[in-house]
Every structure is written in structure tokens, then in C-alpha cells.
mmCIF file of C-alpha atoms in Angstrom:
data_model
loop_
_atom_site.group_PDB
_atom_site.id
_atom_site.type_symbol
_atom_site.label_atom_id
_atom_site.label_comp_id
_atom_site.label_asym_id
_atom_site.label_seq_id
_atom_site.Cartn_x
_atom_site.Cartn_y
_atom_site.Cartn_z
ATOM 1 C CA PHE A 1 114.731 95.235 99.798
ATOM 2 C CA ALA A 2 115.517 96.540 103.160
ATOM 3 C CA LYS A 3 116.571 93.117 104.227
ATOM 4 C CA GLY A 4 118.755 91.905 101.546
ATOM 5 C CA PHE A 5 120.706 94.838 101.551
ATOM 6 C CA ALA A 6 120.959 94.197 105.030
ATOM 7 C CA VAL A 7 121.555 91.217 104.422
ATOM 8 C CA GLY A 8 124.776 91.841 101.946
ATOM 9 C CA LEU A 9 125.982 94.796 104.027
ATOM 10 C CA GLY A 10 126.630 92.268 107.065
ATOM 11 C CA ALA A 11 128.870 90.097 104.915
ATOM 12 C CA ASN A 12 130.848 93.350 103.505
ATOM 13 C CA GLY A 13 133.490 93.609 105.427
ATOM 14 C CA ALA A 14 135.566 96.473 103.986
ATOM 15 C CA LEU A 15 133.443 98.940 103.232
ATOM 16 C CA VAL A 16 134.942 101.944 105.014
ATOM 17 C CA LYS A 17 131.752 104.546 103.751
ATOM 18 C CA PHE A 18 127.932 103.718 103.330
ATOM 19 C CA ASP A 19 125.852 106.126 101.574
ATOM 20 C CA ILE A 20 121.686 105.023 101.917
ATOM 21 C CA SER A 21 120.349 107.934 101.420
ATOM 22 C CA ALA A 22 116.439 108.932 99.930
ATOM 23 C CA ASN A 23 115.247 105.230 99.374
ATOM 24 C CA SER A 24 112.203 105.208 102.156
ATOM 25 C CA ILE A 25 113.281 101.941 103.680
ATOM 26 C CA CYS A 26 111.828 103.788 107.202
ATOM 27 C CA ALA A 27 110.598 101.842 110.627
ATOM 28 C CA GLU A 28 111.341 98.347 109.048
ATOM 29 C CA GLY A 29 114.170 98.532 106.951
ATOM 30 C CA GLY A 30 116.472 100.693 109.696
ATOM 31 C CA ARG A 31 115.923 97.494 111.404
ATOM 32 C CA HIS A 32 117.683 95.843 109.216
ATOM 33 C CA LEU A 33 120.307 97.974 108.425
ATOM 34 C CA ALA A 34 120.813 98.245 112.677
ATOM 35 C CA ALA A 35 120.920 94.225 112.170
ATOM 36 C CA ALA A 36 123.724 94.639 110.368
ATOM 37 C CA LEU A 37 126.229 97.552 111.631
ATOM 38 C CA THR A 38 126.168 95.869 114.728
ATOM 39 C CA ASN A 39 129.290 95.717 114.958
ATOM 40 C CA ASN A 40 131.180 96.947 112.551
ATOM 41 C CA GLN A 41 134.850 98.383 113.112
ATOM 42 C CA ILE A 42 135.815 99.787 109.454
ATOM 43 C CA MET A 43 132.550 101.632 108.536
ATOM 44 C CA THR A 44 133.629 105.632 109.315
ATOM 45 C CA GLU A 45 130.882 107.127 107.610
ATOM 46 C CA LEU A 46 127.135 106.798 107.375
ATOM 47 C CA ASN A 47 124.890 108.732 105.014
ATOM 48 C CA ILE A 48 121.394 107.272 105.769
ATOM 49 C CA ALA A 49 119.258 111.019 105.545
ATOM 50 C CA ALA A 50 115.598 110.697 103.899
ATOM 51 C CA ASN A 51 114.492 107.433 105.062
ATOM 52 C CA ASN A 52 111.070 108.233 106.350
ATOM 53 C CA LEU A 53 113.310 105.252 109.389
ATOM 54 C CA GLY A 54 110.960 107.583 111.613
ATOM 55 C CA LYS A 55 107.606 106.213 110.187
ATOM 56 C CA GLU A 56 106.162 102.971 109.311
ATOM 57 C CA SER A 57 105.882 103.493 105.717
ATOM 58 C CA SER A 58 106.674 106.479 103.297
ATOM 59 C CA ASP A 59 103.884 108.149 103.204
ATOM 60 C CA ARG A 60 102.926 111.565 104.689
ATOM 61 C CA ARG A 61 100.175 110.483 107.046
ATOM 62 C CA ALA A 62 102.323 107.507 107.593
ATOM 63 C CA LYS A 63 101.567 106.893 111.812
ATOM 64 C CA ALA A 64 105.501 107.500 113.522
ATOM 65 C CA ASP A 65 107.362 104.212 114.220
ATOM 66 C CA MET A 66 110.803 105.335 116.329
ATOM 67 C CA SER A 67 111.213 101.725 116.241
ATOM 68 C CA GLY A 68 114.201 101.405 113.167
ATOM 69 C CA VAL A 69 115.522 105.335 114.768
ATOM 70 C CA VAL A 70 115.513 103.622 117.888
ATOM 71 C CA ALA A 71 116.977 100.608 117.181
ATOM 72 C CA ILE A 72 120.659 102.373 114.767
ATOM 73 C CA SER A 73 120.961 104.001 117.762
ATOM 74 C CA ASN A 74 121.459 100.743 119.649
ATOM 75 C CA ALA A 75 123.626 99.484 117.021
ATOM 76 C CA ILE A 76 125.840 103.276 116.275
ATOM 77 C CA PRO A 77 127.530 102.476 120.190
ATOM 78 C CA THR A 78 128.898 99.181 118.502
ATOM 79 C CA MET A 79 130.465 100.455 115.552
ATOM 80 C CA GLY A 80 133.874 101.755 117.176
ATOM 81 C CA ALA A 81 135.632 104.139 113.826
ATOM 82 C CA LEU A 82 132.327 105.397 112.847
ATOM 83 C CA THR A 83 132.819 109.957 112.930
ATOM 84 C CA SER A 84 130.491 110.949 110.227
ATOM 85 C CA LEU A 85 126.318 110.558 110.824
ATOM 86 C CA ASN A 86 123.836 111.359 108.352
ATOM 87 C CA VAL A 87 120.397 110.911 109.811
ATOM 88 C CA SER A 88 118.713 114.062 108.207
ATOM 89 C CA SER A 89 115.294 113.821 106.742
ATOM 90 C CA ASN A 90 114.255 111.783 108.620
ATOM 91 C CA ASP A 91 111.194 112.183 110.743
ATOM 92 C CA MET A 92 112.877 111.418 114.004
ATOM 93 C CA GLY A 93 111.030 114.329 115.402
ATOM 94 C CA ALA A 94 107.860 113.256 115.730
ATOM 95 C CA VAL A 95 106.479 112.409 119.178
ATOM 96 C CA THR A 96 105.211 109.474 120.575
ATOM 97 C CA LEU A 97 101.908 109.089 121.664
ATOM 98 C CA PRO A 98 99.492 106.181 123.280
ATOM 99 C CA ASP A 99 96.182 105.116 120.898
ATOM 100 C CA GLY A 100 93.606 107.501 121.141
ATOM 101 C CA TRP A 101 95.703 110.563 122.008
ATOM 102 C CA SER A 102 96.389 113.501 119.513
ATOM 103 C CA GLY A 103 97.639 116.900 119.822
ATOM 104 C CA PRO A 104 99.676 118.787 120.917
ATOM 105 C CA ASP A 105 97.909 121.491 120.195
ATOM 106 C CA ARG A 106 99.140 125.756 119.490
ATOM 107 C CA ASP A 107 99.535 125.426 123.257
ATOM 108 C CA GLY A 108 101.618 122.389 123.070
ATOM 109 C CA ASP A 109 98.135 120.616 124.897
ATOM 110 C CA TYR A 110 98.426 116.432 124.273
ATOM 111 C CA ARG A 111 94.515 115.125 124.610
ATOM 112 C CA LYS A 112 93.943 111.917 126.290
ATOM 113 C CA LYS A 113 91.730 109.585 124.821
ATOM 114 C CA GLY A 114 88.337 109.693 126.300
ATOM 115 C CA GLY A 115 88.436 113.321 126.929
ATOM 116 C CA GLY A 116 91.050 115.642 128.973
ATOM 117 C CA TYR A 117 94.142 117.530 128.322
ATOM 118 C CA THR A 118 97.774 117.151 129.709
ATOM 119 C CA LYS A 119 100.365 118.858 129.283
ATOM 120 C CA VAL A 120 102.728 115.401 129.959
ATOM 121 C CA LEU A 121 102.881 112.436 127.964
ATOM 122 C CA PRO A 122 102.916 108.737 130.251
ATOM 123 C CA GLU A 123 106.430 106.973 130.372
ATOM 124 C CA GLY A 124 107.276 105.355 127.452
ATOM 125 C CA PHE A 125 105.822 107.942 124.474
ATOM 126 C CA GLY A 126 107.623 111.322 123.298
ATOM 127 C CA PRO A 127 110.167 112.201 121.392
ATOM 128 C CA LEU A 128 111.788 108.824 120.831
ATOM 129 C CA GLY A 129 114.116 108.559 118.761
ATOM 130 C CA VAL A 130 115.123 111.855 119.245
ATOM 131 C CA ILE A 131 116.347 110.782 122.501
ATOM 132 C CA ALA A 132 117.779 107.439 122.326
ATOM 133 C CA LEU A 133 119.694 108.709 119.290
ATOM 134 C CA ALA A 134 121.023 111.631 122.051
ATOM 135 C CA ASP A 135 122.471 109.492 124.484
ATOM 136 C CA THR A 136 123.683 107.463 121.424
ATOM 137 C CA ILE A 137 125.904 110.430 119.951
ATOM 138 C CA LYS A 138 126.848 111.626 124.281
ATOM 139 C CA ASN A 139 128.142 108.001 124.307
ATOM 140 C CA ASN A 140 130.607 107.304 121.232
ATOM 141 C CA GLY A 141 133.594 108.728 121.489
ATOM 142 C CA ALA A 142 134.291 109.080 117.877
ATOM 143 C CA ILE A 143 131.948 110.388 116.831
ATOM 144 C CA VAL A 144 133.287 114.322 115.024
ATOM 145 C CA SER A 145 129.978 114.544 112.758
ATOM 146 C CA VAL A 146 126.337 115.106 113.356
ATOM 147 C CA ASN A 147 123.562 115.698 110.121
ATOM 148 C CA ILE A 148 120.348 116.406 112.141
ATOM 149 C CA LEU A 149 118.903 119.111 109.661
ATOM 150 C CA ASN A 150 114.725 118.324 108.970
ATOM 151 C CA ASN A 151 114.044 116.420 111.700
ATOM 152 C CA ASP A 152 110.527 118.101 113.483
ATOM 153 C CA ILE A 153 113.188 118.781 116.324
ATOM 154 C CA SER A 154 111.300 121.102 118.772
ATOM 155 C CA THR A 155 113.500 123.547 120.853
ATOM 156 C CA GLU A 156 112.946 121.223 123.904
ATOM 157 C CA GLN A 157 113.787 118.627 121.639
ATOM 158 C CA ALA A 158 117.461 119.942 120.980
ATOM 159 C CA PHE A 159 118.369 120.603 124.727
ATOM 160 C CA ILE A 160 118.741 116.834 125.279
ATOM 161 C CA LYS A 161 121.114 117.060 121.453
ATOM 162 C CA SER A 162 122.814 120.090 123.857
ATOM 163 C CA LEU A 163 124.395 117.388 126.537
ATOM 164 C CA SER A 164 125.996 115.482 123.410
ATOM 165 C CA THR A 165 129.771 116.140 122.722
ATOM 166 C CA VAL A 166 130.154 115.708 119.352
ATOM 167 C CA LYS A 167 132.176 118.327 117.482
ATOM 168 C CA ASP A 168 130.165 119.430 114.354
ATOM 169 C CA ILE A 169 126.144 118.950 115.191
ATOM 170 C CA GLN A 170 124.544 120.432 111.790
ATOM 171 C CA HIS A 171 120.696 120.882 112.927
ATOM 172 C CA THR A 172 118.213 123.502 112.662
ATOM 173 C CA ARG A 173 115.323 125.301 115.687
ATOM 174 C CA THR A 174 111.895 124.422 113.928
ATOM 175 C CA LYS A 175 109.896 126.370 117.214
ATOM 176 C CA LYS A 176 110.976 129.396 118.543
ATOM 177 C CA PRO A 177 112.382 129.295 121.763
ATOM 178 C CA LYS A 178 110.429 132.054 124.855
ATOM 179 C CA ASN A 179 112.598 131.386 127.170
ATOM 180 C CA LYS A 180 115.636 134.709 126.653
ATOM 181 C CA ALA A 181 118.552 132.604 127.496
ATOM 182 C CA ILE A 182 117.697 129.113 125.529
ATOM 183 C CA LYS A 183 117.712 130.714 122.850
ATOM 184 C CA ASN A 184 120.473 132.267 122.995
ATOM 185 C CA LYS A 185 121.976 129.165 123.492
ATOM 186 C CA TYR A 186 120.359 126.857 120.904
ATOM 187 C CA LEU A 187 122.009 130.003 118.318
ATOM 188 C CA CYS A 188 125.715 129.082 119.662
ATOM 189 C CA LYS A 189 127.707 126.599 117.773
ATOM 190 C CA LEU A 190 127.151 123.047 119.827
#
């Protein structure tokens, strides 16, 4: 399904608004969609909400897979007309862990394969979807509205979002910051 619509989308040169929300295209579909969207100079609004883009399948226990989110994040800067992006409810806040690792626990520690704990993940792991999307938003001057609601983005990840130049970001905090100065910063509209 995902591959088929992506081919059709790439062939349509006049589509200004595209809403493919709630279709569970998952990471693989996100990669196909990204290929079709690359260099689109017509589309102004893209709604890809509720598609499990941060998972390898629509199963609620599916493993995190940020490849679809990263691919779409790479395609967005090539879309010169895009002003509105809705990526809500896509599990983008999931932390990608090395094989055999688990966590974080309530203290924020990750359990390493073979034992031991750490608060720091190796390079190449972590909230990869959020990082990729934040970089994209920050570097795309045309986007004025982004909806990232319900992606389980923590306060630490919200800091990444705050670097953006977008005028209207819709999001929710899922974890309360411990530092009062940080708490006040995230209560403001970005």
C-alpha cells in the first residue's frame, strides 16, 4: 500500500494539501513517502499524523524504528512550499536503544546488555526521530505551523524543539522538569 501511494503521489504535480493521517504506514511507509515528497515544490500542507512512523509495525508492542521519521525529515527541507506539518501521534519520542539494552527506569538509567547501568546512551542511539525533525524544522524557513502532539516527547527532547524558528508549535509535555527555570521556559509558546 505505502509504496503504491508514494509512486502516485510523486507523479501528481498539482497536489497542494495532502492528508494521509491514520493509515498506519509505519517506518517503511514513511521511507516510501519521503522518496515521493522529495523536491516537491507545490505542496503547502502535509498531514501524516497517527501513522506509527516511529515503529516497525502498527502493533502496540512493536520495536522503535525511526528510519521513516528520519527519511521524512530529510525530505522536508527539499519541499520549498511546505508551510504546515502535522506529525502528531507517531511515536517519535521513542528512544532507540542498542540491542539487549532496556530502560529508562524511573531514575533515568538504562540497563546495558550483560549488566550495568548508565544514564548516557552510545552515539547513534536515543530520540533519533525527534532530533532529525528538530533539525529539519530549524532549517526550513517556510514552515510556520507544526503539530507534534502525542509523540511522548520528554522535557529534554522539548529543549531540542525550542531551537526552532517555527511560529506555532503544538505539543504536550509528558514529563515534568525538575528545574523551575526549565519548567517556565516550556510553558511559554515558542
